[in-house]
Every structure is written in structure tokens, then in C-alpha cells.
PDB file of C-alpha atoms in Angstrom:
ATOM      1  CA  MET A   1      27.234   1.073  33.436  1.00  0.00           C
ATOM      2  CA  SER A   2      25.916   3.876  31.246  1.00  0.00           C
ATOM      3  CA  SER A   3      25.753   7.396  32.667  1.00  0.00           C
ATOM      4  CA  ALA A   4      21.962   7.471  32.164  1.00  0.00           C
ATOM      5  CA  LYS A   5      21.475   4.267  34.156  1.00  0.00           C
ATOM      6  CA  PHE A   6      23.829   5.523  36.852  1.00  0.00           C
ATOM      7  CA  THR A   7      21.832   8.766  37.097  1.00  0.00           C
ATOM      8  CA  LEU A   8      18.554   6.899  37.610  1.00  0.00           C
ATOM      9  CA  GLU A   9      20.025   4.557  40.210  1.00  0.00           C
ATOM     10  CA  ARG A  10      21.601   7.495  42.033  1.00  0.00           C
ATOM     11  CA  ILE A  11      18.273   9.371  42.126  1.00  0.00           C
ATOM     12  CA  LYS A  12      16.526   6.322  43.562  1.00  0.00           C
ATOM     13  CA  GLU A  13      19.289   5.777  46.115  1.00  0.00           C
ATOM     14  CA  LEU A  14      19.093   9.394  47.314  1.00  0.00           C
ATOM     15  CA  ALA A  15      15.287   9.469  47.315  1.00  0.00           C
ATOM     16  CA  TYR A  16      15.202   6.587  49.809  1.00  0.00           C
ATOM     17  CA  LYS A  17      18.049   7.876  51.969  1.00  0.00           C
ATOM     18  CA  LYS A  18      16.803   8.574  55.498  1.00  0.00           C
ATOM     19  CA  GLY A  19      16.275  12.233  56.273  1.00  0.00           C
ATOM     20  CA  VAL A  20      16.466  13.457  52.670  1.00  0.00           C
ATOM     21  CA  VAL A  21      13.989  16.171  51.685  1.00  0.00           C
ATOM     22  CA  ILE A  22      12.691  15.967  48.112  1.00  0.00           C
ATOM     23  CA  PHE A  23      11.744  18.982  46.009  1.00  0.00           C
ATOM     24  CA  LEU A  24       9.941  18.455  42.717  1.00  0.00           C
ATOM     25  CA  ASP A  25      10.443  20.968  39.895  1.00  0.00           C
ATOM     26  CA  VAL A  26       7.139  20.310  38.156  1.00  0.00           C
ATOM     27  CA  ASP A  27       7.358  22.793  35.304  1.00  0.00           C
ATOM     28  CA  GLY A  28      11.080  22.632  34.507  1.00  0.00           C
ATOM     29  CA  THR A  29      11.906  26.204  35.572  1.00  0.00           C
ATOM     30  CA  SER A  30      14.625  25.407  38.096  1.00  0.00           C
ATOM     31  CA  GLN A  31      18.323  26.116  37.724  1.00  0.00           C
ATOM     32  CA  GLU A  32      18.898  22.387  37.353  1.00  0.00           C
ATOM     33  CA  ALA A  33      16.518  22.263  34.383  1.00  0.00           C
ATOM     34  CA  GLN A  34      18.268  25.197  32.711  1.00  0.00           C
ATOM     35  CA  GLN A  35      21.556  23.299  33.061  1.00  0.00           C
ATOM     36  CA  ASP A  36      20.034  20.151  31.509  1.00  0.00           C
ATOM     37  CA  SER A  37      20.373  18.243  34.778  1.00  0.00           C
ATOM     38  CA  THR A  38      17.817  15.697  35.914  1.00  0.00           C
ATOM     39  CA  TYR A  39      18.585  16.270  39.588  1.00  0.00           C
ATOM     40  CA  SER A  40      20.865  17.921  42.119  1.00  0.00           C
ATOM     41  CA  TYR A  41      21.744  16.846  45.653  1.00  0.00           C
ATOM     42  CA  ASP A  42      22.903  19.097  48.483  1.00  0.00           C
ATOM     43  CA  GLU A  43      24.613  16.606  50.794  1.00  0.00           C
ATOM     44  CA  LYS A  44      25.121  19.085  53.637  1.00  0.00           C
ATOM     45  CA  ARG A  45      21.421  19.990  53.797  1.00  0.00           C
ATOM     46  CA  GLY A  46      20.099  16.645  52.626  1.00  0.00           C
ATOM     47  CA  ILE A  47      18.036  18.213  49.826  1.00  0.00           C
ATOM     48  CA  LEU A  48      17.310  16.344  46.595  1.00  0.00           C
ATOM     49  CA  LYS A  49      15.830  18.397  43.746  1.00  0.00           C
ATOM     50  CA  ILE A  50      14.341  16.507  40.814  1.00  0.00           C
ATOM     51  CA  VAL A  51      13.357  17.945  37.420  1.00  0.00           C
ATOM     52  CA  VAL A  52      10.039  16.201  36.802  1.00  0.00           C
ATOM     53  CA  PRO A  53       9.756  16.601  32.984  1.00  0.00           C
ATOM     54  CA  ASP A  54      13.292  15.261  32.467  1.00  0.00           C
ATOM     55  CA  LEU A  55      12.859  12.262  34.773  1.00  0.00           C
ATOM     56  CA  GLU A  56       9.494  11.511  33.154  1.00  0.00           C
ATOM     57  CA  ILE A  57      11.262  11.084  29.808  1.00  0.00           C
ATOM     58  CA  ARG A  58      14.049   8.964  31.309  1.00  0.00           C
ATOM     59  CA  ASP A  59      12.019   6.698  33.600  1.00  0.00           C
ATOM     60  CA  LYS A  60       8.345   7.440  34.152  1.00  0.00           C
ATOM     61  CA  SER A  61       7.860   4.515  36.544  1.00  0.00           C
ATOM     62  CA  LEU A  62      10.643   5.826  38.809  1.00  0.00           C
ATOM     63  CA  LEU A  63       9.092   9.302  38.742  1.00  0.00           C
ATOM     64  CA  LEU A  64       5.699   7.926  39.799  1.00  0.00           C
ATOM     65  CA  GLU A  65       7.388   5.901  42.530  1.00  0.00           C
ATOM     66  CA  ILE A  66       9.121   8.991  43.916  1.00  0.00           C
ATOM     67  CA  ILE A  67       5.976  11.138  43.735  1.00  0.00           C
ATOM     68  CA  ARG A  68       4.086   8.419  45.594  1.00  0.00           C
ATOM     69  CA  LYS A  69       6.857   8.274  48.210  1.00  0.00           C
ATOM     70  CA  VAL A  70       6.764  12.062  48.721  1.00  0.00           C
ATOM     71  CA  LYS A  71       3.008  11.952  49.305  1.00  0.00           C
ATOM     72  CA  GLU A  72       3.067   8.890  51.547  1.00  0.00           C
ATOM     73  CA  ASP A  73       5.867  10.265  53.697  1.00  0.00           C
ATOM     74  CA  GLY A  74       4.020  13.530  54.225  1.00  0.00           C
ATOM     75  CA  GLY A  75       6.875  15.231  52.429  1.00  0.00           C
ATOM     76  CA  LEU A  76       6.673  18.603  50.774  1.00  0.00           C
ATOM     77  CA  GLY A  77       7.101  18.770  47.029  1.00  0.00           C
ATOM     78  CA  PHE A  78       7.166  22.268  45.562  1.00  0.00           C
ATOM     79  CA  LYS A  79       7.717  23.783  42.160  1.00  0.00           C
ATOM     80  CA  ASP A  80      11.182  25.310  42.271  1.00  0.00           C
ATOM     81  CA  SER A  81       9.755  28.555  40.849  1.00  0.00           C
ATOM     82  CA  LYS A  82       8.063  29.188  44.198  1.00  0.00           C
ATOM     83  CA  LYS A  83      11.263  30.699  45.530  1.00  0.00           C
ATOM     84  CA  GLU A  84       9.853  32.041  48.787  1.00  0.00           C
ATOM     85  CA  ILE A  85       8.534  28.608  49.797  1.00  0.00           C
ATOM     86  CA  LEU A  86      11.651  26.787  48.657  1.00  0.00           C
ATOM     87  CA  ASN A  87      14.004  29.174  50.416  1.00  0.00           C
ATOM     88  CA  SER A  88      11.955  29.038  53.601  1.00  0.00           C
ATOM     89  CA  TYR A  89      11.999  25.250  53.662  1.00  0.00           C
ATOM     90  CA  ILE A  90      15.744  25.130  52.888  1.00  0.00           C
ATOM     91  CA  GLU A  91      16.299  27.490  55.823  1.00  0.00           C
ATOM     92  CA  TYR A  92      14.157  25.281  58.033  1.00  0.00           C
ATOM     93  CA  VAL A  93      16.002  22.105  57.031  1.00  0.00           C
ATOM     94  CA  SER A  94      19.410  23.759  57.448  1.00  0.00           C
ATOM     95  CA  ASN A  95      18.720  25.131  60.926  1.00  0.00           C
ATOM     96  CA  ASN A  96      16.214  22.545  62.031  1.00  0.00           C
ATOM     97  CA  SER A  97      15.910  22.424  65.809  1.00  0.00           C
ATOM     98  CA  ASP A  98      13.148  19.834  65.329  1.00  0.00           C
ATOM     99  CA  LYS A  99      15.527  17.106  64.152  1.00  0.00           C
ATOM    100  CA  ASN A 100      15.789  15.684  67.665  1.00  0.00           C
ATOM    101  CA  ILE A 101      12.001  15.429  67.935  1.00  0.00           C
ATOM    102  CA  LEU A 102      11.740  13.617  64.619  1.00  0.00           C
ATOM    103  CA  GLN A 103      14.591  11.289  65.514  1.00  0.00           C
ATOM    104  CA  PHE A 104      12.974  10.450  68.862  1.00  0.00           C
ATOM    105  CA  TYR A 105       9.631   9.503  67.297  1.00  0.00           C
ATOM    106  CA  SER A 106      10.974   7.891  64.111  1.00  0.00           C
ATOM    107  CA  ASP A 107      10.664   4.356  65.518  1.00  0.00           C
ATOM    108  CA  ILE A 108       7.713   5.048  67.830  1.00  0.00           C
ATOM    109  CA  LEU A 109       4.973   6.455  65.619  1.00  0.00           C
ATOM    110  CA  THR A 110       3.253   4.839  62.671  1.00  0.00           C
ATOM    111  CA  LYS A 111       4.278   5.976  59.199  1.00  0.00           C
ATOM    112  CA  ASP A 112       1.222   8.236  58.820  1.00  0.00           C
ATOM    113  CA  ASP A 113       1.510   9.769  62.291  1.00  0.00           C
ATOM    114  CA  TYR A 114       5.200  10.430  61.721  1.00  0.00           C
ATOM    115  CA  GLY A 115       4.418  12.085  58.387  1.00  0.00           C
ATOM    116  CA  ALA A 116       1.753  14.250  60.033  1.00  0.00           C
ATOM    117  CA  LEU A 117       4.187  15.230  62.791  1.00  0.00           C
ATOM    118  CA  LYS A 118       6.853  16.100  60.226  1.00  0.00           C
ATOM    119  CA  MET A 119       4.487  18.422  58.371  1.00  0.00           C
ATOM    120  CA  SER A 120       3.125  19.847  61.625  1.00  0.00           C
ATOM    121  CA  LEU A 121       6.578  20.837  62.858  1.00  0.00           C
ATOM    122  CA  TYR A 122       7.165  22.790  59.654  1.00  0.00           C
ATOM    123  CA  LEU A 123       3.713  24.370  59.969  1.00  0.00           C
ATOM    124  CA  ARG A 124       4.613  25.466  63.492  1.00  0.00           C
ATOM    125  CA  TYR A 125       7.896  26.904  62.243  1.00  0.00           C
ATOM    126  CA  GLU A 126       6.078  28.962  59.619  1.00  0.00           C
ATOM    127  CA  ALA A 127       3.448  30.108  62.131  1.00  0.00           C
ATOM    128  CA  LYS A 128       6.139  31.371  64.510  1.00  0.00           C
ATOM    129  CA  LYS A 129       7.532  33.463  61.660  1.00  0.00           C
ATOM    130  CA  GLY A 130       4.090  34.992  61.186  1.00  0.00           C
ATOM    131  CA  ASN A 131       3.553  33.419  57.765  1.00  0.00           C
ATOM    132  CA  ASN A 132       0.244  32.221  56.359  1.00  0.00           C
ATOM    133  CA  ILE A 133      -0.138  28.538  57.246  1.00  0.00           C
ATOM    134  CA  PHE A 134      -3.552  27.850  55.703  1.00  0.00           C
ATOM    135  CA  ILE A 135      -2.122  25.782  52.834  1.00  0.00           C
ATOM    136  CA  TYR A 136      -0.158  23.576  55.247  1.00  0.00           C
ATOM    137  CA  LYS A 137      -3.203  23.011  57.457  1.00  0.00           C
ATOM    138  CA  LYS A 138      -5.175  22.044  54.374  1.00  0.00           C
ATOM    139  CA  ASP A 139      -2.440  19.652  53.216  1.00  0.00           C
ATOM    140  CA  ILE A 140      -2.333  17.948  56.621  1.00  0.00           C
ATOM    141  CA  ARG A 141      -6.103  17.518  56.704  1.00  0.00           C
ATOM    142  CA  ASN A 142      -6.189  16.204  53.128  1.00  0.00           C
ATOM    143  CA  LYS A 143      -3.383  13.712  53.704  1.00  0.00           C
ATOM    144  CA  PHE A 144      -4.057  12.578  57.257  1.00  0.00           C
ATOM    145  CA  GLY A 145      -7.651  13.536  58.072  1.00  0.00           C
ATOM    146  CA  THR A 146      -8.888  14.419  61.560  1.00  0.00           C
ATOM    147  CA  ARG A 147      -6.084  12.437  63.154  1.00  0.00           C
ATOM    148  CA  GLY A 148      -3.541  14.594  61.352  1.00  0.00           C
ATOM    149  CA  VAL A 149      -5.307  17.753  62.496  1.00  0.00           C
ATOM    150  CA  ASN A 150      -5.153  16.496  66.094  1.00  0.00           C
ATOM    151  CA  ILE A 151      -1.427  15.819  65.725  1.00  0.00           C
ATOM    152  CA  SER A 152      -0.907  19.287  64.265  1.00  0.00           C
ATOM    153  CA  ASN A 153      -2.742  20.988  67.125  1.00  0.00           C
ATOM    154  CA  LEU A 154      -0.938  18.966  69.780  1.00  0.00           C
ATOM    155  CA  CYS A 155       2.383  19.622  68.056  1.00  0.00           C
ATOM    156  CA  SER A 156       1.769  23.377  67.964  1.00  0.00           C
ATOM    157  CA  ALA A 157       1.034  23.321  71.694  1.00  0.00           C
ATOM    158  CA  GLY A 158       4.277  21.451  72.468  1.00  0.00           C
ATOM    159  CA  TYR A 159       2.854  18.097  73.562  1.00  0.00           C
ATOM    160  CA  PHE A 160       5.361  16.063  71.542  1.00  0.00           C
ATOM    161  CA  GLU A 161       8.353  17.748  73.208  1.00  0.00           C
ATOM    162  CA  THR A 162       6.963  17.522  76.728  1.00  0.00           C
ATOM    163  CA  GLU A 163       4.067  15.319  77.731  1.00  0.00           C
ATOM    164  CA  PHE A 164       4.263  12.512  75.162  1.00  0.00           C
ATOM    165  CA  ARG A 165       8.047  12.171  75.340  1.00  0.00           C
ATOM    166  CA  GLU A 166       8.048  12.221  79.136  1.00  0.00           C
ATOM    167  CA  LEU A 167       5.306   9.585  79.240  1.00  0.00           C
ATOM    168  CA  TYR A 168       7.186   7.334  76.804  1.00  0.00           C
ATOM    169  CA  ASN A 169      10.372   7.634  78.894  1.00  0.00           C
ATOM    170  CA  THR A 170       8.696   6.974  82.250  1.00  0.00           C
ATOM    171  CA  GLU A 171       5.853   4.534  81.570  1.00  0.00           C
ATOM    172  CA  GLU A 172       5.542   1.143  79.918  1.00  0.00           C
ATOM    173  CA  GLU A 173       5.063   1.360  76.161  1.00  0.00           C
ATOM    174  CA  LYS A 174       1.583  -0.141  76.456  1.00  0.00           C
ATOM    175  CA  GLU A 175       0.501   2.714  78.758  1.00  0.00           C
ATOM    176  CA  PHE A 176       2.073   5.315  76.471  1.00  0.00           C
ATOM    177  CA  ARG A 177       0.229   3.968  73.425  1.00  0.00           C
ATOM    178  CA  ARG A 178      -3.071   3.840  75.291  1.00  0.00           C
ATOM    179  CA  TYR A 179      -2.730   7.454  76.390  1.00  0.00           C
ATOM    180  CA  TYR A 180      -1.372   8.603  73.009  1.00  0.00           C
ATOM    181  CA  GLU A 181      -4.298   7.004  71.203  1.00  0.00           C
ATOM    182  CA  ILE A 182      -6.788   8.698  73.530  1.00  0.00           C
ATOM    183  CA  ALA A 183      -5.115  12.052  72.858  1.00  0.00           C
ATOM    184  CA  VAL A 184      -4.574  11.685  69.109  1.00  0.00           C
ATOM    185  CA  GLY A 185      -7.137   9.154  67.934  1.00  0.00           C
ATOM    186  CA  MET A 186      -9.999  10.180  70.212  1.00  0.00           C
ATOM    187  CA  GLY A 187      -9.033  13.858  70.494  1.00  0.00           C
ATOM    188  CA  ALA A 188      -9.600  13.749  74.259  1.00  0.00           C
ATOM    189  CA  ARG A 189      -6.497  15.590  75.471  1.00  0.00           C
ATOM    190  CA  ALA A 190      -7.109  19.196  74.510  1.00  0.00           C
ATOM    191  CA  LEU A 191      -9.760  21.533  73.127  1.00  0.00           C
ATOM    192  CA  PHE A 192      -8.267  23.867  70.540  1.00  0.00           C
ATOM    193  CA  VAL A 193     -10.440  26.897  69.887  1.00  0.00           C
ATOM    194  CA  ASN A 194     -10.296  28.318  66.367  1.00  0.00           C
ATOM    195  CA  SER A 195     -11.653  31.406  64.633  1.00  0.00           C
ATOM    196  CA  HIS A 196     -14.802  29.598  63.469  1.00  0.00           C
ATOM    197  CA  MET A 197     -15.947  29.018  67.053  1.00  0.00           C
ATOM    198  CA  ASN A 198     -18.090  31.522  68.953  1.00  0.00           C
ATOM    199  CA  VAL A 199     -18.928  31.145  72.654  1.00  0.00           C
ATOM    200  CA  PRO A 200     -21.850  28.707  72.111  1.00  0.00           C
ATOM    201  CA  ALA A 201     -19.618  26.589  69.860  1.00  0.00           C
ATOM    202  CA  ILE A 202     -16.915  26.538  72.534  1.00  0.00           C
ATOM    203  CA  GLU A 203     -19.503  25.476  75.093  1.00  0.00           C
ATOM    204  CA  GLN A 204     -20.700  22.657  72.857  1.00  0.00           C
ATOM    205  CA  SER A 205     -17.143  21.451  72.230  1.00  0.00           C
ATOM    206  CA  PHE A 206     -16.382  21.683  75.944  1.00  0.00           C
ATOM    207  CA  GLU A 207     -19.290  19.346  76.744  1.00  0.00           C
ATOM    208  CA  VAL A 208     -17.950  16.855  74.189  1.00  0.00           C
ATOM    209  CA  MET A 209     -14.455  17.063  75.695  1.00  0.00           C
ATOM    210  CA  LEU A 210     -15.787  16.649  79.234  1.00  0.00           C
ATOM    211  CA  ASP A 211     -17.732  13.567  78.170  1.00  0.00           C
ATOM    212  CA  LYS A 212     -14.583  12.106  76.576  1.00  0.00           C
ATOM    213  CA  ALA A 213     -12.516  12.847  79.676  1.00  0.00           C
ATOM    214  CA  LEU A 214     -14.999  11.020  81.890  1.00  0.00           C
ATOM    215  CA  ARG A 215     -15.378   8.131  79.449  1.00  0.00           C
ATOM    216  CA  TYR A 216     -11.622   7.557  79.116  1.00  0.00           C
ATOM    217  CA  HIS A 217     -10.861   8.303  82.785  1.00  0.00           C
ATOM    218  CA  MET A 218      -8.691  11.315  82.016  1.00  0.00           C
ATOM    219  CA  LYS A 219      -7.572  13.309  85.033  1.00  0.00           C
ATOM    220  CA  GLU A 220      -7.547  16.552  83.047  1.00  0.00           C
ATOM    221  CA  PHE A 221      -7.703  18.203  79.635  1.00  0.00           C
ATOM    222  CA  ARG A 222      -6.637  21.592  78.352  1.00  0.00           C
ATOM    223  CA  ILE A 223      -8.302  24.480  76.544  1.00  0.00           C
ATOM    224  CA  HIS A 224      -5.976  26.304  74.125  1.00  0.00           C
ATOM    225  CA  GLY A 225      -6.537  29.454  72.115  1.00  0.00           C
ATOM    226  CA  LYS A 226      -4.431  31.838  70.017  1.00  0.00           C
ATOM    227  CA  GLY A 227      -5.477  35.113  68.454  1.00  0.00           C
ATOM    228  CA  LYS A 228      -7.337  38.050  69.960  1.00  0.00           C
ATOM    229  CA  ILE A 229     -10.878  36.908  69.116  1.00  0.00           C
ATOM    230  CA  ASN A 230     -10.253  33.335  70.270  1.00  0.00           C
ATOM    231  CA  VAL A 231      -8.787  34.522  73.570  1.00  0.00           C
ATOM    232  CA  ILE A 232     -11.739  36.860  74.175  1.00  0.00           C
ATOM    233  CA  ASN A 233     -14.255  34.092  73.437  1.00  0.00           C
ATOM    234  CA  ILE A 234     -12.497  31.590  75.706  1.00  0.00           C
ATOM    235  CA  LYS A 235     -12.382  34.061  78.573  1.00  0.00           C
ATOM    236  CA  LYS A 236     -16.046  34.842  78.089  1.00  0.00           C
ATOM    237  CA  PHE A 237     -16.941  31.155  78.066  1.00  0.00           C
ATOM    238  CA  VAL A 238     -14.977  30.494  81.269  1.00  0.00           C
ATOM    239  CA  SER A 239     -16.380  33.543  83.079  1.00  0.00           C
ATOM    240  CA  GLU A 240     -19.960  32.606  82.164  1.00  0.00           C
ATOM    241  CA  ARG A 241     -19.565  28.918  82.997  1.00  0.00           C
ATOM    242  CA  LYS A 242     -21.463  28.138  86.193  1.00  0.00           C
ATOM    243  CA  ILE A 243     -19.652  25.454  88.186  1.00  0.00           C
ATOM    244  CA  THR A 244     -21.560  24.051  91.165  1.00  0.00           C
ATOM    245  CA  ALA A 245     -20.588  21.709  93.989  1.00  0.00           C
ATOM    246  CA  GLU A 246     -22.152  18.854  92.051  1.00  0.00           C
ATOM    247  CA  ASP A 247     -19.798  19.264  89.108  1.00  0.00           C
ATOM    248  CA  VAL A 248     -16.830  16.910  88.896  1.00  0.00           C
ATOM    249  CA  TYR A 249     -14.377  19.407  87.416  1.00  0.00           C
ATOM    250  CA  THR A 250     -12.711  22.745  88.009  1.00  0.00           C
ATOM    251  CA  ILE A 251     -11.265  25.202  85.474  1.00  0.00           C
ATOM    252  CA  LYS A 252      -7.972  26.952  86.227  1.00  0.00           C
ATOM    253  CA  LYS A 253      -5.925  29.356  84.130  1.00  0.00           C
ATOM    254  CA  VAL A 254      -2.460  28.114  83.159  1.00  0.00           C
ATOM    255  CA  TYR A 255      -1.254  31.201  81.308  1.00  0.00           C
ATOM    256  CA  ASP A 256      -2.545  34.300  79.554  1.00  0.00           C
ATOM    257  CA  ASP A 257       0.045  35.861  77.238  1.00  0.00           C
ATOM    258  CA  LEU A 258      -1.174  39.356  76.369  1.00  0.00           C
ATOM    259  CA  ASP A 259       1.656  39.981  73.902  1.00  0.00           C
ATOM    260  CA  LEU A 260       1.053  36.821  71.849  1.00  0.00           C
ATOM    261  CA  PHE A 261      -2.713  36.711  72.389  1.00  0.00           C
ATOM    262  CA  ALA A 262      -2.465  33.122  73.648  1.00  0.00           C
ATOM    263  CA  ILE A 263      -4.271  31.510  76.549  1.00  0.00           C
ATOM    264  CA  GLU A 264      -4.519  28.093  78.174  1.00  0.00           C
ATOM    265  CA  TYR A 265      -6.814  26.656  80.843  1.00  0.00           C
ATOM    266  CA  ILE A 266      -6.638  23.298  82.571  1.00  0.00           C
ATOM    267  CA  VAL A 267      -9.835  21.401  83.345  1.00  0.00           C
ATOM    268  CA  GLU A 268      -9.192  19.082  86.273  1.00  0.00           C
ATOM    269  CA  ILE A 269     -11.490  16.081  86.757  1.00  0.00           C
ATOM    270  CA  SER A 270     -12.182  15.122  90.377  1.00  0.00           C
ATOM    271  CA  GLU A 271     -14.337  12.058  89.793  1.00  0.00           C
TER     272      GLU A 271
END
């Protein structure tokens, strides 16, 4: 077997190895490119770096196949010249406390939902470090639509570590999937307040959530908010909300973290 053919087969083998993270050097500025290498593989970290221009010359069909795989898997392909992004993701992969979550859901979720969860966990990691996560939110929405956004929000609030996993372990799979679909597909589990929502917008979204909760026979849903303005608006909405004896719900505070500017309420349905 020629060395060129071996190289191409090795790249394909590594690209489809479970758990491998693929980085794409689009403009040929990486260290690998300077050393005239088509790829490098860090076995300990499970990171495969591919020099796109070189692979395009060797086997364009394989390159297109790998690019398609990266996109379909919800993977993250970066130009190697973006050192701060590359280094951050290498750090995340090397010290990834989310591996157990991904392993748990690997055979439970659909391919798209798993890809959205994978990207959402990294987004959450970056958010905890105080980094700008706008580009990751945009990528998730572009790749997975509203469903992906719902997964991202639920992931950030810890639902995949707690509620969903507990439900899967304690209930029949049919019941888990019904509840999961209501939460993710219908967006009926939690109201996530963002910076584009003022108090009237929160009120409008609350009415939609309440209608969903009643329609799908949910016993409760949550209201989540992070950031000073969001927390202020949520508190204002709750304080101004007039709940009478005829209403079928109550609103209770779960936590109010003044240091992190994060708040959560639970809306309990009594119908």
C-alpha cells in the first residue's frame, strides 16, 4: 500500500472514530501545514486536525465527506489560526466533565438532538468562563433550529443532568420520550427570559407557556433568567401578576442568586 493511500485511509478511519473531535485548518496556516502534513492526531485528547487545502488536492471527495460529517454531527470545525478558540476547545476536550452526559445520551437521543446537546454543553462551558457565546448560539440555531435552541436553554439550566436523566432511569422509555418531546419539541417545560424581552413580552410568553402546560397536562413549568436586566424584569412581572382564587396556578421562587444575577421561579398547576 502506498503511503498516500495509507494516509487517506487513516484520516477516514480517525474521522469516524467515536468521540474524536475534528478541527479543519481551512487556510493552511497551521503547524501541520507548515510541516507539509495532511493531518495530525492527538490520541490522548482524541483531536484530529486536517489541513483542508492539502486533503483537497489528495482526495476532494473524502474532504467533502468529512466536512459534511462535521456539520451533521454538530461538530466544531475551526481555522487553526484562531488560536484562542482552538486552545479553549482543546482545554474543554482534555478536561471535559461533560463526557459522562454525552455517553449517557449517546444511544438515547436522535442524531440531531445529540449534536445540539454536544454543542450546547460547550456553549455552557464558554458561558461559565465569561466568554462571548453569541457565535455558538447562532451556530446552534442555524444547524438545529428552534428545537436546538430549546435543547441549549435546557442544557444551560441543567435539565439533562437532573430531570431528564432521572426520568429516563425511573420511568418507562415511552413515558420519558413523551415528556422529553413536550419539553424539547413543544418547548413546554421552561420559559427562558432573554435580553430582548421586556415585561410585556414576558407576560405574553408566560400566557403561551401556561396554555401549553394546561394542554399537555404538565404539573409545572419554570421561569429562568440570567443577567441583571432579565432578573429585574422577571421580578417585576411576578410582582405585578395578579393571581386570584380562580386561577389554576401559583408562582413560587426557587432561587435568587444576587452574585450571579440568576433567578428561577416554579409555576405549579393545580388543575
